[in-house]
Coordinates of C-alpha atoms and ligand atoms in Angstrom, one line a residue:
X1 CA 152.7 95.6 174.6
X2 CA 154.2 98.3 176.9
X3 CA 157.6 98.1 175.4
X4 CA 156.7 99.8 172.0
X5 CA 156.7 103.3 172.0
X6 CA 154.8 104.3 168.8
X7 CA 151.2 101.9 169.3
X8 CA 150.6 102.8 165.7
X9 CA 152.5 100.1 165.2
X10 CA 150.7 97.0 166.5
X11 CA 147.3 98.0 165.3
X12 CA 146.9 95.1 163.5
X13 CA 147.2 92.9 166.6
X14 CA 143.8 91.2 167.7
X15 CA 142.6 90.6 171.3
X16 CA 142.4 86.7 171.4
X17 CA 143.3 83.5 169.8
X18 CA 139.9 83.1 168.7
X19 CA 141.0 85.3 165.5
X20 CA 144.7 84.9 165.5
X21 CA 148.0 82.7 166.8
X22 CA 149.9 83.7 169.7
X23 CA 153.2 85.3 169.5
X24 CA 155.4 84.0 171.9
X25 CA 158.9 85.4 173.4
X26 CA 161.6 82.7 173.2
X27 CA 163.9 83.9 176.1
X28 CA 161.1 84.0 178.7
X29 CA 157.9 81.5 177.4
X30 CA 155.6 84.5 177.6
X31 CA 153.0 85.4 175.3
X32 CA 153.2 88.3 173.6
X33 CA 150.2 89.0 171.8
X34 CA 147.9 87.9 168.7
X35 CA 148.8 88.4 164.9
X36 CA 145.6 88.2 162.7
X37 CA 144.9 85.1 160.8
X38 CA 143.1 85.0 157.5
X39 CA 140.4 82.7 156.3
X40 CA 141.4 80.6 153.3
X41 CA 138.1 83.1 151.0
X42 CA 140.0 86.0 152.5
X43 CA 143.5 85.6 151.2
X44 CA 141.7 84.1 147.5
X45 CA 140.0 87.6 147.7
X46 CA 142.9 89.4 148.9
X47 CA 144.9 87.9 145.7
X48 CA 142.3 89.6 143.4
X49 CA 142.7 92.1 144.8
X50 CA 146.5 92.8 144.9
X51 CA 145.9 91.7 141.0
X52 CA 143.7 94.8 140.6
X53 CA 145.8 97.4 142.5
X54 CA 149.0 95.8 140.8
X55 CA 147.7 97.4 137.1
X56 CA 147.3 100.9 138.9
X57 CA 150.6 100.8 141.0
X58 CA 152.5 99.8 137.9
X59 CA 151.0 102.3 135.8
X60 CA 152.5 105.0 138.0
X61 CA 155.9 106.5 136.8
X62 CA 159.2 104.8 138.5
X63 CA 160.3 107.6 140.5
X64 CA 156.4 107.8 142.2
X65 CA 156.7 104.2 143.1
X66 CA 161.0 104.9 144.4
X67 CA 159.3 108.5 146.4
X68 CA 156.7 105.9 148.1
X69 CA 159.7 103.8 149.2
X70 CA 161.9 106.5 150.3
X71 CA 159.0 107.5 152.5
X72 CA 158.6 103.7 153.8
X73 CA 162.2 103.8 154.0
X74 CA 162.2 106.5 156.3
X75 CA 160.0 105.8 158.6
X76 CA 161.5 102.2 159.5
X77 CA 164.8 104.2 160.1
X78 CA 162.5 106.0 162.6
X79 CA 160.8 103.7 163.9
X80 CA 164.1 101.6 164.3
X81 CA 164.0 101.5 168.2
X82 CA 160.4 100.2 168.2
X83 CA 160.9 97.3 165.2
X84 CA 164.1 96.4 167.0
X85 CA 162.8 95.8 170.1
X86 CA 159.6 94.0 168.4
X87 CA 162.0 91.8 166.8
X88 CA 163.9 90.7 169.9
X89 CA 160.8 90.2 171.8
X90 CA 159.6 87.7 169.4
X91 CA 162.8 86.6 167.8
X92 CA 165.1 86.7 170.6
X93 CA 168.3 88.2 169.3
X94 CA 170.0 90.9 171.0
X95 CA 168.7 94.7 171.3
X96 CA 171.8 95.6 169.1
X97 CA 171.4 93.3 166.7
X98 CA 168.2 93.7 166.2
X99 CA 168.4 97.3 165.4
X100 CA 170.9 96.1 163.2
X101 CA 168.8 93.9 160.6
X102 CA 166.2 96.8 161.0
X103 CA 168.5 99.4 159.7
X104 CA 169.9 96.3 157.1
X105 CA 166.2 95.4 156.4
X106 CA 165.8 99.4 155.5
X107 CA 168.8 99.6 152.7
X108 CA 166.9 97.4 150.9
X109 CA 163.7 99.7 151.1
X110 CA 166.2 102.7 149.8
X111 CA 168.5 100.7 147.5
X112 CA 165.6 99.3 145.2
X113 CA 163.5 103.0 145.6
X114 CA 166.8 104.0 143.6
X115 CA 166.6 101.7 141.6
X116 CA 163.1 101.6 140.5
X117 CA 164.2 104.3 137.9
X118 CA 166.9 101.7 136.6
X119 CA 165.0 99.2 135.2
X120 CA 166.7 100.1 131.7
X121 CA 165.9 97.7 128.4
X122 CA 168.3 97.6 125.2
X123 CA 168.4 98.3 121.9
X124 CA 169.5 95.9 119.8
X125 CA 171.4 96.4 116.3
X126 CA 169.2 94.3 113.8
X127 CA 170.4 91.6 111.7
X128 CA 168.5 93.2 108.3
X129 CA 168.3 97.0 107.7
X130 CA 164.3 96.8 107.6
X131 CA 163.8 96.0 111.5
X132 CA 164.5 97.9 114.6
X133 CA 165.1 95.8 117.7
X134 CA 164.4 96.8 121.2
X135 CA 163.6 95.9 124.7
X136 CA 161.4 96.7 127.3
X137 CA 161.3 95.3 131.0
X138 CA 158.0 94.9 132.6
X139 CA 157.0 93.7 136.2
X140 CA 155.7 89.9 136.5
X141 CA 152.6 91.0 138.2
X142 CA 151.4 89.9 141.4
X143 CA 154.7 88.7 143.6
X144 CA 154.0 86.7 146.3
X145 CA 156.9 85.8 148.9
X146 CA 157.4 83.2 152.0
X147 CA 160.0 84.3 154.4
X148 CA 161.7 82.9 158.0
X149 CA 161.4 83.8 160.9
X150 CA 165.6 84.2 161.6
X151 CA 165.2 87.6 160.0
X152 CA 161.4 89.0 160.5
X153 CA 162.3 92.6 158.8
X154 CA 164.9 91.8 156.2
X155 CA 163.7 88.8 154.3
X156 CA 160.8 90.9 153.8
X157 CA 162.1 94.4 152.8
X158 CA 165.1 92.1 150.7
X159 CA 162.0 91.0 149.1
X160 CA 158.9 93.7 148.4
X161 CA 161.7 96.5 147.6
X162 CA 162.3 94.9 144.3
X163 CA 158.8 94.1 143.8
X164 CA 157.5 96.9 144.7
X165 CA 160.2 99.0 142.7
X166 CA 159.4 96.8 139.5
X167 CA 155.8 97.4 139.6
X168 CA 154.1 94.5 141.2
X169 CA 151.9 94.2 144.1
X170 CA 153.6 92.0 146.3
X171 CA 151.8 89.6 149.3
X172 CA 153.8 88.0 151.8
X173 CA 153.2 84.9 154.4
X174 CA 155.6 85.6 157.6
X175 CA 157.1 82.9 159.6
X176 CA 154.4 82.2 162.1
X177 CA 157.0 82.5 164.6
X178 CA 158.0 85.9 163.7
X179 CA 154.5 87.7 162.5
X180 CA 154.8 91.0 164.7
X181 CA 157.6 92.3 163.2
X182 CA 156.3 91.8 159.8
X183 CA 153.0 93.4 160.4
X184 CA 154.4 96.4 162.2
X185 CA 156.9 96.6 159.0
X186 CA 154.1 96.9 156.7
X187 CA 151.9 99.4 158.7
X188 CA 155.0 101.7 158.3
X189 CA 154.4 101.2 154.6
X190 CA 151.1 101.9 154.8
X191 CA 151.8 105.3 156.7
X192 CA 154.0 106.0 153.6
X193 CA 151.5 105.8 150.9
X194 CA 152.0 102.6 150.0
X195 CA 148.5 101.1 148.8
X196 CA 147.1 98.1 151.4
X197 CA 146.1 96.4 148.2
X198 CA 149.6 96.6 146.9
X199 CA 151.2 95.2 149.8
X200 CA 149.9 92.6 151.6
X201 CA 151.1 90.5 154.8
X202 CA 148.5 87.6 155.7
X203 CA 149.1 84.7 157.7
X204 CA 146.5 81.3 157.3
X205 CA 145.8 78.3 159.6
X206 CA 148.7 76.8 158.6
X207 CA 152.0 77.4 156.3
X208 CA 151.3 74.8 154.1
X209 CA 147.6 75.8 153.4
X210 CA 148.8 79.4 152.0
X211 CA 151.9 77.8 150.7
X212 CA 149.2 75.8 148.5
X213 CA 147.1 79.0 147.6
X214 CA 150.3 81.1 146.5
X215 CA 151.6 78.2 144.5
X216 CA 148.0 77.4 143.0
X217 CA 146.5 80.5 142.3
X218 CA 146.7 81.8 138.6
X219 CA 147.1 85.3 139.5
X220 CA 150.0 85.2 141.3
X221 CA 153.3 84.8 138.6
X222 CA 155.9 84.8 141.0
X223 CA 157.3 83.0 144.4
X224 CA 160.0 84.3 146.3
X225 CA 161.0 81.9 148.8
X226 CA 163.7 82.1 151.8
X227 CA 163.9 78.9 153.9
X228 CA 164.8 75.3 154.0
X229 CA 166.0 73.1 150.8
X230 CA 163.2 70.5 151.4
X231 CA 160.2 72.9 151.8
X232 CA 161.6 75.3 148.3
X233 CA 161.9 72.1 146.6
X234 CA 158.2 71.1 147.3
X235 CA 157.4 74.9 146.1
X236 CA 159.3 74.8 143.5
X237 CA 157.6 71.8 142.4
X238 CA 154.3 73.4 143.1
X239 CA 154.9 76.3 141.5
X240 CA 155.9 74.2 138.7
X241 CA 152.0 73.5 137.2
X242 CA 151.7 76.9 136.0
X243 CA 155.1 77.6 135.0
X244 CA 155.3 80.8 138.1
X245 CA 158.8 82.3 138.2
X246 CA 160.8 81.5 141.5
X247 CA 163.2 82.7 143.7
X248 CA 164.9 80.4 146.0
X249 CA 167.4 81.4 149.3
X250 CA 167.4 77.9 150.9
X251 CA 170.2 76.2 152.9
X252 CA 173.9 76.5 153.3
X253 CA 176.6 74.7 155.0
X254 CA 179.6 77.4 154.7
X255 CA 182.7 76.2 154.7
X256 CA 185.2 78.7 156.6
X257 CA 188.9 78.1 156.4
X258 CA 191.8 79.4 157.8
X259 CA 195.0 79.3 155.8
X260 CA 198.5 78.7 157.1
X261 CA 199.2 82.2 156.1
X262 CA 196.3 83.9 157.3
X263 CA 195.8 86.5 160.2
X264 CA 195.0 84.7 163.4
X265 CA 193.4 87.2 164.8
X266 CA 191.5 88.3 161.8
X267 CA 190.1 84.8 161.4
X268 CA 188.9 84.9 164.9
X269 CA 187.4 87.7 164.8
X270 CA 186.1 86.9 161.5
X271 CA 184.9 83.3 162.8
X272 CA 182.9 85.0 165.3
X273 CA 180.8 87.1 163.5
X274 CA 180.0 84.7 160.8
X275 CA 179.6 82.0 163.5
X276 CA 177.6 83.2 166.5
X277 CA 175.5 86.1 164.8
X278 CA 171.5 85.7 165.2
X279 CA 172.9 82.5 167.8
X280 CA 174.0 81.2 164.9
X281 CA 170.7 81.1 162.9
X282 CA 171.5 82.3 159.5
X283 CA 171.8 80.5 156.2
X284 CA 175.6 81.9 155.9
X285 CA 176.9 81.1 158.9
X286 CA 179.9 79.8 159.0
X287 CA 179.2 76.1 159.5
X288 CA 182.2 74.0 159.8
X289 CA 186.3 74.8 160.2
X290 CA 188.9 73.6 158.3
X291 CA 192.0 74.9 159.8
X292 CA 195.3 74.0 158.5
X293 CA 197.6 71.4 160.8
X294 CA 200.5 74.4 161.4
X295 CA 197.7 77.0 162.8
X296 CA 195.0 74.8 164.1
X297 CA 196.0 74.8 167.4
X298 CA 196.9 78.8 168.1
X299 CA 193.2 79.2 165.7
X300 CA 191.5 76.6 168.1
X301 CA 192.7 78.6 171.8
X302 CA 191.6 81.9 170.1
X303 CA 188.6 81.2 168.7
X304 CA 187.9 79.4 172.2
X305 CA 188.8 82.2 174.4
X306 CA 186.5 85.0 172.3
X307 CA 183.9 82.2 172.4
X308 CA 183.9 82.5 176.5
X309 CA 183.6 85.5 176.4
X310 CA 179.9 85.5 174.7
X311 CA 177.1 86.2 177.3
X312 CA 174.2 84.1 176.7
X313 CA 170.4 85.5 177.7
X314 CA 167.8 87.6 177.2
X315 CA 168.3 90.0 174.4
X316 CA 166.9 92.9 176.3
X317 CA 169.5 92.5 178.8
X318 CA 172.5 95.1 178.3
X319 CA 175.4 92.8 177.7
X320 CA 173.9 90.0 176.1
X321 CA 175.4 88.9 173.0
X322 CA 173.3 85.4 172.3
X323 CA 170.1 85.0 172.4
X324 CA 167.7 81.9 172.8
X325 CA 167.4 79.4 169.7
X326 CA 163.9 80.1 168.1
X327 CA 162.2 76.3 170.1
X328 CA 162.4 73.6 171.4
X329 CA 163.1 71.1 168.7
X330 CA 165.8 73.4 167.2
X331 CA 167.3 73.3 170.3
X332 CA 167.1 69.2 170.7
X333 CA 168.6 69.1 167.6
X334 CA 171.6 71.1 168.0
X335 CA 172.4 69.0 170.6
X336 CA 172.3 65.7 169.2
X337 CA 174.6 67.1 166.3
X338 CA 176.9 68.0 169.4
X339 CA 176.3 65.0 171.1
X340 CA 176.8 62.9 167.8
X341 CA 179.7 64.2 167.0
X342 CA 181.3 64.0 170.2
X343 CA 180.4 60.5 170.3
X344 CA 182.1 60.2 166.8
X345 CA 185.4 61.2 168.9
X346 CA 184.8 65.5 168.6
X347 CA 185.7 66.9 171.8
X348 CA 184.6 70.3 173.2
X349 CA 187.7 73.0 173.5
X350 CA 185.6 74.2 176.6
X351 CA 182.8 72.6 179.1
X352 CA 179.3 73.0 177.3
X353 CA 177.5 74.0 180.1
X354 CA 173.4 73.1 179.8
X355 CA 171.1 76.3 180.1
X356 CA 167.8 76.1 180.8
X357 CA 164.7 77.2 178.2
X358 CA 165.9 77.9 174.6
X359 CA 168.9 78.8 175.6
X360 CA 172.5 76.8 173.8
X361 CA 175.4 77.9 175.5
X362 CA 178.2 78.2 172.0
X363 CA 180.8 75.7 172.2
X364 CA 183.8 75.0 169.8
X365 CA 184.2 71.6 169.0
X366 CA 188.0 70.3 168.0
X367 CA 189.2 67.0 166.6
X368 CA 186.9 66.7 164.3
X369 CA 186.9 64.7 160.9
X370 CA 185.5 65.6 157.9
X371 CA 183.2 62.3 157.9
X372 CA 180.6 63.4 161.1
X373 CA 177.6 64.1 160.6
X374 CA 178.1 67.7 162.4
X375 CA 180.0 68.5 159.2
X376 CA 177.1 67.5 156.7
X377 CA 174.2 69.0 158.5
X378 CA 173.5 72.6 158.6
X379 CA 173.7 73.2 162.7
X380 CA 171.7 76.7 162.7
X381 CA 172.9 77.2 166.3
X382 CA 175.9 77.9 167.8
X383 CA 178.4 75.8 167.7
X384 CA 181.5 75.7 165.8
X385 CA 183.1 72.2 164.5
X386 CA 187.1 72.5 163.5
X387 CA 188.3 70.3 161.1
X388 CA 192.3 70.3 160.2
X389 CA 193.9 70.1 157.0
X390 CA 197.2 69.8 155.1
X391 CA 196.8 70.6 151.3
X392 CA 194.8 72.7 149.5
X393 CA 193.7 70.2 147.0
X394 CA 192.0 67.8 149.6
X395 CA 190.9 70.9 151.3
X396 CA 188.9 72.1 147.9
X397 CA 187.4 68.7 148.3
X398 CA 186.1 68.7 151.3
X399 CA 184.6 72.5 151.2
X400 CA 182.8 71.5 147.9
X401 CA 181.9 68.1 149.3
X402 CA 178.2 69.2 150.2
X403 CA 174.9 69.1 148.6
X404 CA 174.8 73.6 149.3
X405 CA 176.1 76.5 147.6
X406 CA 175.3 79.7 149.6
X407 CA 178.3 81.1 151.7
X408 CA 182.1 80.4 152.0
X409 CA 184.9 81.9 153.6
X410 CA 188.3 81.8 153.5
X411 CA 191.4 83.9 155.3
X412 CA 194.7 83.9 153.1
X413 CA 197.5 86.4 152.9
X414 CA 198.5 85.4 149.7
X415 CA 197.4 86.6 146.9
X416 CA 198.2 83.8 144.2
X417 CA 195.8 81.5 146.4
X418 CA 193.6 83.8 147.0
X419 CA 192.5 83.7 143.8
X420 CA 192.9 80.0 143.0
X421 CA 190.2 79.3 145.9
X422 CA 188.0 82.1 145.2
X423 CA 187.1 80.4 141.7
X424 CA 187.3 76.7 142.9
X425 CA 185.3 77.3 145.7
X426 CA 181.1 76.3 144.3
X427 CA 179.3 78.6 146.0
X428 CA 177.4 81.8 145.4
X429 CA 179.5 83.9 147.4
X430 CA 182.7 84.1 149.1
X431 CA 183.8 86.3 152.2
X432 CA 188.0 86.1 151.6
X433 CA 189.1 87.6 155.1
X434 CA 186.1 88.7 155.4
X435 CA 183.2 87.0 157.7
X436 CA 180.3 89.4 156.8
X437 CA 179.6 89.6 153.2
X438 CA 175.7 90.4 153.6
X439 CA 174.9 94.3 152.2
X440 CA 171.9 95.5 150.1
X441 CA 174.1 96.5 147.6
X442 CA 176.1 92.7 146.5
X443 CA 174.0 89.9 145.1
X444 CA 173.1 87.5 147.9
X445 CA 172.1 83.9 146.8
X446 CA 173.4 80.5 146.1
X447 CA 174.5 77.6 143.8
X448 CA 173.5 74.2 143.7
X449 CA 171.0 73.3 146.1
X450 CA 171.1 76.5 148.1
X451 CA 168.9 78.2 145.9
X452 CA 168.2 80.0 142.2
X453 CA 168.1 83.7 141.9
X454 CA 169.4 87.0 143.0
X455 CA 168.7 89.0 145.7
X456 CA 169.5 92.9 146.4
X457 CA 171.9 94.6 144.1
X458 CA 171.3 95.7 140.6
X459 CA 170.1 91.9 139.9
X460 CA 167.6 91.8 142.6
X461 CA 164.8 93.8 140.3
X462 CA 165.2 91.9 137.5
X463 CA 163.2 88.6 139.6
X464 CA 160.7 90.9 139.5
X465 CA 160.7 91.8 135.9
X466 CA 160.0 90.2 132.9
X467 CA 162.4 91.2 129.5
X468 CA 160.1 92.1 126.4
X469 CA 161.2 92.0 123.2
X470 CA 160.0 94.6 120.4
X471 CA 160.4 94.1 116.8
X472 CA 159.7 96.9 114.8
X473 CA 159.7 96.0 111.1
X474 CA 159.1 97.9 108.0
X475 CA 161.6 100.6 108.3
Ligands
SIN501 C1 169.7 84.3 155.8 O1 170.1 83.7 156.8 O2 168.9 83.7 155.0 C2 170.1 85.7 155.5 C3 171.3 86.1 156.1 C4 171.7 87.5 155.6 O3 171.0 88.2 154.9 O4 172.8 87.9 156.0

């Protein structure tokens, strides 16, 4: 691939399809290259492996393991020209964007390094004067982790930094979509010091067939999952047989409202970003408006007029601020939630032009009711449904009235109900006038059926980690 400077990087790439799948480029149809695929014998043996370089890598003091990461850390932030243009080749979101989640795949890399050396236990003030109560933490062992392909670096790095940082040897199975980015990620890690054995990224002949050897095997004790609610629920179940610890970022449907004292143009801008970033492809984008009846219509013209201003296309192209959907049937099904709900009586602020290839040109949709289906499905594209309101009780309603938990947002300028919705909002995390809440440093997950567990902050290790307790008696 001409594109990428430092070749290092794509060594793992194989010449044919015979021994791997083909990568290809959303915004143009072309094939990019091959990412190795492993026979079902060689990811059983690569499991054993990981299980015997997990003892060693765990054995080695915190701040080794949090030096090996600052290296890895490093060398992404390095190499951040090369991963980002990877990742748009294969992924399809623009240049600057994709730089972006490099650099925001990275802080988690040099967050958990720091933390390694945090993984503090207790002491614990016993309820009898002859016992001394303590604990330890200690990692789960081998980690194994499925991730999407809407975020190729960071659902990774979000991922093997705590896992890596606790102790365990970590393998991952990449979106087969997405695989490049996730290879090239790991060969930097590699270049660091970071043991092959310890880290792992191995794709199989299907999804399904490693999602059944990572939920099976005995070695591995823990499943970190980022994807769709239906496919964690059939891991989680899975995973289930052998009691394996799991981690689950599944889907969202954020509600994002917009107060009759809120900042217009905040909330635009706001809407935006939460909205259209990654095309609209992430689990906490904002997914449906609810607008309240005195603002809707000054909210409705802004947020259309920034909308038109989007440029749709190839992400390589200077300019472009949307790129393609990740296929066809995503695609398809973007557009019979628009066409549903315009049928329902929805109508589109401006004309929805049709683009060829994988291409969705964003729309805003207004007049729509609370009861289409646009509202109750997660759209993952770009396209934003506006909803009105009139009181904040039947607004609270509405917002919780979904099966998800992961994002919310809300823009208020007064402070009395900004903390009223803030706690009766059910969801994992709130952005309040605020439409980008994701950093390494807050913990990202869900409630309800968007998910179980933790991920980055100070709770992100402790997935990784087991809590031991020590009884010392006879004192
Ligand atoms: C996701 O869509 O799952 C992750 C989004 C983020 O980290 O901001």
């Amino acid at each position: 691939m001409q594109q990428i400077t430092n070749q290092s990087l794509l060594s793992f790439m194989v010449p044919s399809e015979d021994q791997g799948i083909a990568v290809t480029n959303p915004a143009t149809g072309e094939v990019l290259g091959f990412a190795p695929v492993s026979s079902e014998q060689a990811i059983l043996d690569g499991i054993e492996r990981s299980s015997v370089a997990q003892k060693e890598w765990a054995a080695m003091p915190a701040k080794a393991r949090g030096a090996l990461l600052q290296r890895w850390y490093q060398l992404v932030i390095e190499n951040k020209q090369d991963l980002g243009r990877l990742m748009t080749l294969e992924q399809g979101k623009p240049l600057a964007e994709a730089e972006g989640e490099v650099v925001y795949g990275a802080s988690f890399i040099e967050w958990f390094a720091e933390e390694a050396k945090r993984t503090y236990g207790e002491t614990i003030p016993a309820p009898s004067g002859d016992k001394r109560l303590m604990t330890i933490k200690q990692p789960v062992g081998v980690a194994c982790a499925i991730t999407p392909w809407n975020f190729p670096i960071a659902m990774i790095t979000r991922k093997a930094g705590p896992a890596l940082a606790a102790g365990c040897s970590f393998v991952v199975k990449p979106s087969e979509s997405t695989p490049l980015s996730a290879f090239a990620v790991a060969e930097l890690a590699y270049q660091a010091g970071i043991p092959r054995d310890v880290l792992q990224v191995v794709l199989g002949k299907d999804a399904r067939q490693v999602g059944g050897i990572f939920t099976s095997h005995p070695l591995i004790r823990k499943l970190s999952f980022t994807g769709s609610t239906q496919v964690g629920s059939i891991l989680m179940q899975q995973s289930a047989h052998d009691i394996k610890r799991t981690s689950m970022e599944l889907g969202g449907n954020a509600p994002f409202i917009v107060f009759d004292d809120a900042d217009i143009d905040a909330a635009v801008a706001g809407a935006m970003v939460s909205k259209f970033r990654n095309a609209g492809q992430t689990c906490v984008c904002a997914n449906r408006f609810y607008v309240h009846s005195k603002v809707y219509d000054e909210f409705v013209t802004k947020f259309d007029a920034a909308v038109q201003n989007l440029k749709v296309g190839n992400g390589l192209e200077q300019g472009v601020t949307t790129g393609p959907v990740i296929s066809e049937s995503a695609k398809q099904g973007i557009q019979s939630l628009i066409d549903g709900a315009i049928e329902q009586g929805a109508q589109p602020v401006s004309e929805q032009k049709q683009l060829d290839g994988l291409f969705v040109q964003p729309v805003v949709l207004k007049n729509v009711t609370h009861d289409m289906n646009i509202v109750s499905q997660e759209i993952f594209g770009p396209v934003a449904p506006v909803i009105s309101f009139d009181n904040d009780e039947q607004l609270i309603e509405m917002a919780n009235d979904t099966i998800y938990g992961l994002a919310s947002y809300f823009y208020s300028q007064n402070v009395h109900r900004v903390f009223k919705i803030a706690e009766a909002l059910q969801y994992g995390m709130v952005g309040i006038n605020e439409g980008l809440i994701s950093t390494e440093v807050a913990p990202f997950g869900g409630v309800k059926q968007s998910g179980i567990g933790r991920e980055g902050a100070k709770q992100g290790i402790d997935e990784y980690m087991d809590v031991k307790y020590l009884c010392f008696g006879g004192n």
